[in-house]
Amino acid sequence: MTEPDWGATAQDWLVRLARCSEPGPGVTRLPFTPEHRTALVVLTDLMQQAELNVSLDAAGTLIGRLEGPIGAPTLLMGSHQDSVREGGAYDGIMGVVLPVLALMKLRAEGLRLPFAVEVLAFADEEGVRFPTALMGPRALAGRFEMAALDLCDREGITLRAAMEGFGLAPDEIPGLSRDPARVMGWIETHLEQGPVLEQAGKALGIVTAICGIERHSITLTGQAAHAGTVPMRLRRDALTGAAELALAAEDLARATPDLLATVGALQIRPGVVNAVPGEAVMTLEIRSPSDRAREIAGAELTDRARQIAQHRGLNLSITRSYAQSATQCAPDILSRLSQAVSDGGQDAVHLPSGATHDASAMADLCPIGMLFTDCKDGISHHPDEYVSPQSMTCAVHSLTRVIRSYDPAPPQKPD
Ligand code: HGY
Ligand code: MN
Ligand code: MN
């Protein structure tokens, strides 16, 4: 049988999956939505073509399982199905498609594994619809906080209502936690979402660590007023207060090694040309591979926000709405991935991940590792996001080799 062009096959499936989106530029596929539902139909089709047993768990994770011998442990692979708003066609979902194709390739080669493999499509990694994320991996790790079910999206729909409306039973989430002794590890494939691999001329990279992240929800309240009648000295302008805080965050991050700070969302009210903004609602996100540096920066910017509110006569509400620690990748998986990539004739580039991933939460359950593909111009979270079929073929081959590396029996077959 001629070897399929796995990268082209992946591209075909990703084009189909990209159509599972709200109308508009790029891909918008949020968790527990009609778009999520149609993506599950396509993924189920793909997983069944790979002869995997397909199920959906109470946290909305689609599971494609290749059964192993009775009592054998399980190797977990996969990523997330959701996207950001107007995002790309590869972020997350490519990390579900590629391991399924790797299992398809191994089956075509007649390999029977002495362990089970599951490919997981988590519902929500981006945390775009709800002010929380990672419910799937947190459920498997026994770390899901049921209070998160009461959090609302911007339409006021609770996570619980969205999950129940999707046909799930969120009260069964606590029962999803896995026995760490039965899990061999988590290997996630993801595009780099940055320019490092492409600039190094490498298709693949091996992740050494995943940065930590914290998010603050901030509301500054002043006084909406007529833009033509209120003197500057008498204004309580919420937007200029928010702008001063945003610039303070930028200054701090520029001055601090390995620290990133972003004000990604800002809504003002009343938001009309001839009124002084009375309210500014903003997000502040801080990332670093060092949890200590991130927490110091978070405290410093919280103090700064208080000072700004005080000298501008604004009311301030600031809450740290989300935090996850930096995560080190497991040395054993790192070396298996490095060997798998170099056996394919590529020298593996080791790099940290500035983006966070499902792997960050899976680290509470088992050893984790990540395989990166390069991406065009380092673009991600954007409709122009692109990974070449050639890079995806390299990734499928490396994934088959890393799966085989857990099989003590036959020597590695050439690709
Ligand atoms: O925000 C992140 O790093 C990831 O893409 N959700
Ligand atoms: Mn992602
Ligand atoms: Mn993302």
Short mmCIF file of N, CA and C in Angstrom, two decimals, residues 11 49 80 82 89 112 146 161 165 168 197 212 235 251 311 338 360:
data_model
loop_
_atom_site.label_atom_id
_atom_site.label_comp_id
_atom_site.label_asym_id
_atom_site.label_seq_id
_atom_site.Cartn_x
_atom_site.Cartn_y
_atom_site.Cartn_z
N GLN A 11 -4.72 18.18 6.31
CA GLN A 11 -5.22 19.47 5.79
C GLN A 11 -6.69 19.34 5.39
N GLN A 49 -12.99 6.28 11.53
CA GLN A 49 -12.22 5.79 10.38
C GLN A 49 -10.88 5.20 10.84
N HIS A 80 -7.24 20.72 22.18
CA HIS A 80 -8.58 21.31 22.39
C HIS A 80 -9.28 21.57 21.07
N ASP A 82 -11.75 23.96 20.79
CA ASP A 82 -12.26 25.33 20.70
C ASP A 82 -11.23 26.28 20.10
N ALA A 89 -7.30 27.89 11.91
CA ALA A 89 -7.85 26.56 11.66
C ALA A 89 -6.99 25.45 12.24
N ARG A 112 0.21 -3.85 16.78
CA ARG A 112 -0.70 -4.01 17.92
C ARG A 112 0.07 -3.57 19.17
N MET A 146 -16.14 22.69 41.07
CA MET A 146 -17.55 22.71 40.66
C MET A 146 -18.12 24.13 40.70
N ALA A 161 -25.49 25.71 32.63
CA ALA A 161 -26.61 25.71 31.67
C ALA A 161 -26.10 25.39 30.26
N GLY A 165 -27.31 22.22 28.33
CA GLY A 165 -27.94 22.45 27.03
C GLY A 165 -27.25 21.69 25.91
N LEU A 168 -24.89 17.42 28.35
CA LEU A 168 -23.94 16.86 29.32
C LEU A 168 -24.55 16.87 30.72
N LEU A 197 10.55 28.55 15.37
CA LEU A 197 10.88 27.38 14.54
C LEU A 197 11.03 27.77 13.07
N GLY A 212 3.53 30.12 33.01
CA GLY A 212 2.37 30.31 33.89
C GLY A 212 1.61 31.54 33.42
N ARG A 235 -12.98 66.30 35.57
CA ARG A 235 -13.44 65.02 35.02
C ARG A 235 -12.98 63.83 35.88
N ASP A 251 5.13 49.07 30.59
CA ASP A 251 6.46 49.51 31.08
C ASP A 251 7.09 48.44 31.97
N HIS A 311 -5.78 58.69 42.55
CA HIS A 311 -5.45 60.08 42.14
C HIS A 311 -6.35 60.58 41.01
N SER A 338 12.42 13.84 21.39
CA SER A 338 13.67 14.24 20.71
C SER A 338 14.17 13.11 19.83
N SER A 360 -0.83 22.08 30.37
CA SER A 360 -0.57 22.76 31.66
C SER A 360 -1.42 22.12 32.76
#
